[in-house]
Amino acid sequence: MARVRFIGPEPVTVPELGGREIQPDQVVEVPDARFGGYVCQKAKWEPVEEPGSKKTAAKSAAKEA
């Protein structure tokens, strides 16, 4: 799951996230496949963790060990 931060000025309800109300400056997890749909709305969302980031970090740590 990817993570994005809501940077809009007022809370919003996001049907795709189960109808949850998202507050300004709140970080939420979104499906990797939908990450682009959020971050393309630059006035409302900003990326926090791109799709695959955790997997890549875990693989890197395993290789170093």
Coordinates of N, CA, C and O in Angstrom, one line a residue:
M1 N 0.8 -1.2 0.0 CA 0.0 0.0 0.0 C 0.9 1.2 0.0 O 1.9 1.3 0.7
A2 N 0.5 2.2 -0.8 CA 1.2 3.5 -0.8 C 0.6 4.4 0.2 O -0.5 4.1 0.7
R3 N 1.2 5.5 0.5 CA 0.7 6.5 1.4 C 0.7 7.9 0.8 O 1.7 8.3 0.2
V4 N -0.4 8.6 1.1 CA -0.5 10.0 0.6 C -1.0 10.9 1.8 O -1.6 10.4 2.7
R5 N -0.7 12.2 1.7 CA -1.2 13.2 2.7 C -2.2 14.1 2.0 O -2.0 14.6 0.9
F6 N -3.3 14.3 2.7 CA -4.3 15.2 2.2 C -3.9 16.6 2.6 O -3.7 16.9 3.8
I7 N -3.8 17.5 1.6 CA -3.4 18.9 1.9 C -4.5 19.9 1.6 O -4.2 21.1 1.6
G8 N -5.7 19.4 1.4 CA -6.8 20.3 1.1 C -7.1 21.1 2.4 O -6.7 20.7 3.5
P9 N -7.9 22.2 2.2 CA -8.2 23.1 3.4 C -9.3 22.6 4.3 O -9.4 23.0 5.5
E10 N -10.2 21.6 3.9 CA -11.3 21.2 4.7 C -11.4 19.7 4.6 O -10.9 19.1 3.6
P11 N -11.9 19.0 5.6 CA -12.1 17.6 5.6 C -12.9 17.1 4.3 O -13.8 17.9 3.9
V12 N -12.6 15.9 3.8 CA -13.3 15.4 2.7 C -13.7 13.9 3.0 O -13.0 13.3 3.8
T13 N -14.8 13.5 2.4 CA -15.1 12.1 2.5 C -14.7 11.4 1.2 O -14.9 11.9 0.1
V14 N -13.9 10.3 1.4 CA -13.4 9.6 0.2 C -14.1 8.2 0.1 O -13.7 7.3 0.9
P15 N -15.0 8.1 -0.8 CA -15.7 6.8 -1.0 C -14.8 5.6 -1.2 O -15.0 4.5 -0.7
E16 N -13.7 5.8 -2.0 CA -12.8 4.8 -2.3 C -12.1 4.2 -1.0 O -11.7 3.0 -1.0
L17 N -12.1 5.0 0.0 CA -11.4 4.5 1.3 C -12.5 4.1 2.3 O -12.4 4.3 3.5
G18 N -13.6 3.6 1.8 CA -14.7 3.1 2.7 C -15.6 4.3 3.2 O -16.2 4.1 4.2
G19 N -15.5 5.4 2.5 CA -16.4 6.5 3.0 C -15.8 7.3 4.2 O -16.5 8.0 4.8
R20 N -14.5 7.1 4.4 CA -13.9 7.7 5.6 C -13.8 9.2 5.4 O -13.5 9.7 4.2
E21 N -13.9 10.0 6.5 CA -13.6 11.4 6.4 C -12.1 11.6 6.7 O -11.6 11.1 7.7
I22 N -11.5 12.3 5.8 CA -10.1 12.5 5.8 C -9.9 14.0 6.2 O -10.4 14.9 5.6
Q23 N -9.0 14.2 7.2 CA -8.8 15.6 7.7 C -7.6 16.2 7.0 O -6.7 15.5 6.6
P24 N -7.5 17.5 7.0 CA -6.3 18.2 6.4 C -5.1 17.7 7.1 O -5.1 17.5 8.4
D25 N -4.0 17.5 6.4 CA -2.7 17.0 6.9 C -2.7 15.6 7.4 O -1.7 15.1 7.9
Q26 N -3.8 14.8 7.1 CA -3.8 13.4 7.5 C -3.1 12.6 6.4 O -3.3 12.8 5.2
V27 N -2.4 11.5 6.9 CA -1.7 10.6 6.0 C -2.6 9.3 5.9 O -3.0 8.8 7.0
V28 N -2.9 8.8 4.7 CA -3.7 7.6 4.6 C -3.0 6.7 3.6 O -2.2 7.1 2.7
E29 N -3.3 5.4 3.8 CA -2.8 4.4 2.9 C -3.8 4.2 1.7 O -5.0 4.2 2.0
V30 N -3.3 4.1 0.5 CA -4.2 3.9 -0.6 C -3.6 2.7 -1.4 O -2.4 2.4 -1.4
P31 N -4.5 2.1 -2.2 CA -4.0 1.0 -3.0 C -2.9 1.4 -4.0 O -3.0 2.5 -4.6
D32 N -1.8 0.6 -4.1 CA -0.7 1.0 -5.0 C -1.2 1.4 -6.4 O -0.8 2.3 -7.0
A33 N -2.2 0.6 -6.9 CA -2.7 0.9 -8.3 C -3.4 2.2 -8.4 O -3.6 2.7 -9.5
R34 N -3.9 2.8 -7.3 CA -4.6 4.1 -7.3 C -3.7 5.3 -6.9 O -4.2 6.4 -6.9
F35 N -2.5 5.0 -6.5 CA -1.6 6.1 -6.1 C -1.5 7.3 -7.0 O -1.7 8.4 -6.6
G36 N -1.4 7.0 -8.3 CA -1.3 8.1 -9.3 C -2.6 8.9 -9.4 O -2.5 10.1 -9.6
G37 N -3.7 8.3 -9.1 CA -5.0 9.0 -9.1 C -5.1 10.1 -8.0 O -5.9 11.0 -8.1
Y38 N -4.4 9.8 -6.9 CA -4.4 10.8 -5.8 C -3.3 11.9 -6.1 O -3.6 13.1 -6.0
V39 N -2.1 11.5 -6.3 CA -1.0 12.5 -6.4 C -1.1 13.4 -7.7 O -0.4 14.4 -7.7
C40 N -1.9 13.0 -8.7 CA -2.1 13.9 -9.8 C -2.9 15.1 -9.4 O -3.0 16.1 -10.1
Q41 N -3.6 15.0 -8.3 CA -4.4 16.1 -7.8 C -3.5 16.9 -6.8 O -3.7 16.9 -5.6
K42 N -2.6 17.6 -7.3 CA -1.5 18.3 -6.6 C -2.0 19.3 -5.6 O -1.3 19.6 -4.6
A43 N -3.2 19.9 -5.7 CA -3.7 20.9 -4.8 C -4.4 20.2 -3.6 O -4.7 20.8 -2.6
K44 N -4.6 18.8 -3.7 CA -5.2 18.1 -2.6 C -4.4 17.0 -1.9 O -4.6 16.7 -0.8
W45 N -3.5 16.4 -2.7 CA -2.8 15.3 -2.2 C -1.3 15.4 -2.5 O -0.9 15.9 -3.5
E46 N -0.5 14.9 -1.6 CA 1.0 14.8 -1.9 C 1.5 13.4 -1.5 O 1.0 12.8 -0.6
P47 N 2.5 12.9 -2.2 CA 3.0 11.6 -1.9 C 3.8 11.6 -0.6 O 4.4 12.5 -0.3
V48 N 3.6 10.5 0.1 CA 4.4 10.3 1.3 C 5.3 9.0 1.1 O 6.5 9.1 1.4
E49 N 4.7 8.0 0.6 CA 5.4 6.7 0.4 C 4.9 6.1 -0.9 O 3.7 5.8 -1.0
E50 N 5.7 6.0 -1.9 CA 5.3 5.6 -3.2 C 5.1 4.1 -3.2 O 5.6 3.4 -2.3
P51 N 4.3 3.6 -4.2 CA 4.1 2.1 -4.3 C 5.4 1.3 -4.3 O 6.3 1.7 -4.9
G52 N 5.4 0.3 -3.5 CA 6.5 -0.6 -3.5 C 7.7 -0.2 -2.6 O 8.7 -0.8 -2.5
S53 N 7.6 1.0 -2.0 CA 8.7 1.5 -1.2 C 9.1 0.6 0.0 O 10.2 0.3 0.2
K54 N 8.1 0.0 0.7 CA 8.4 -0.9 1.8 C 9.0 -2.2 1.3 O 10.0 -2.7 1.9
K55 N 8.6 -2.7 0.2 CA 9.1 -3.9 -0.4 C 10.6 -3.7 -0.8 O 11.4 -4.5 -0.6
T56 N 10.8 -2.5 -1.5 CA 12.2 -2.2 -1.9 C 13.1 -2.1 -0.7 O 14.2 -2.6 -0.7
A57 N 12.7 -1.4 0.3 CA 13.5 -1.2 1.5 C 13.8 -2.5 2.2 O 14.9 -2.8 2.6
A58 N 12.8 -3.4 2.3 CA 13.0 -4.7 2.9 C 14.0 -5.6 2.1 O 14.9 -6.2 2.6
K59 N 13.9 -5.5 0.8 CA 14.8 -6.3 -0.1 C 16.3 -5.8 0.1 O 17.2 -6.5 0.1
S60 N 16.4 -4.4 0.1 CA 17.7 -3.8 0.3 C 18.4 -4.2 1.6 O 19.5 -4.6 1.7
A61 N 17.6 -4.2 2.7 CA 18.1 -4.6 4.0 C 18.5 -6.1 4.0 O 19.5 -6.4 4.6
A62 N 17.7 -6.9 3.3 CA 18.1 -8.4 3.3 C 19.4 -8.6 2.5 O 20.2 -9.4 2.9
K63 N 19.6 -7.8 1.5 CA 20.8 -8.0 0.7 C 22.1 -7.5 1.5 O 23.1 -8.1 1.3
E64 N 21.9 -6.5 2.3 CA 23.0 -6.0 3.1 C 23.4 -6.9 4.2 O 24.5 -6.9 4.7
A65 N 22.5 -7.7 4.7 CA 22.7 -8.6 5.8 C 23.6 -9.8 5.5 O 24.0 -10.2 4.5

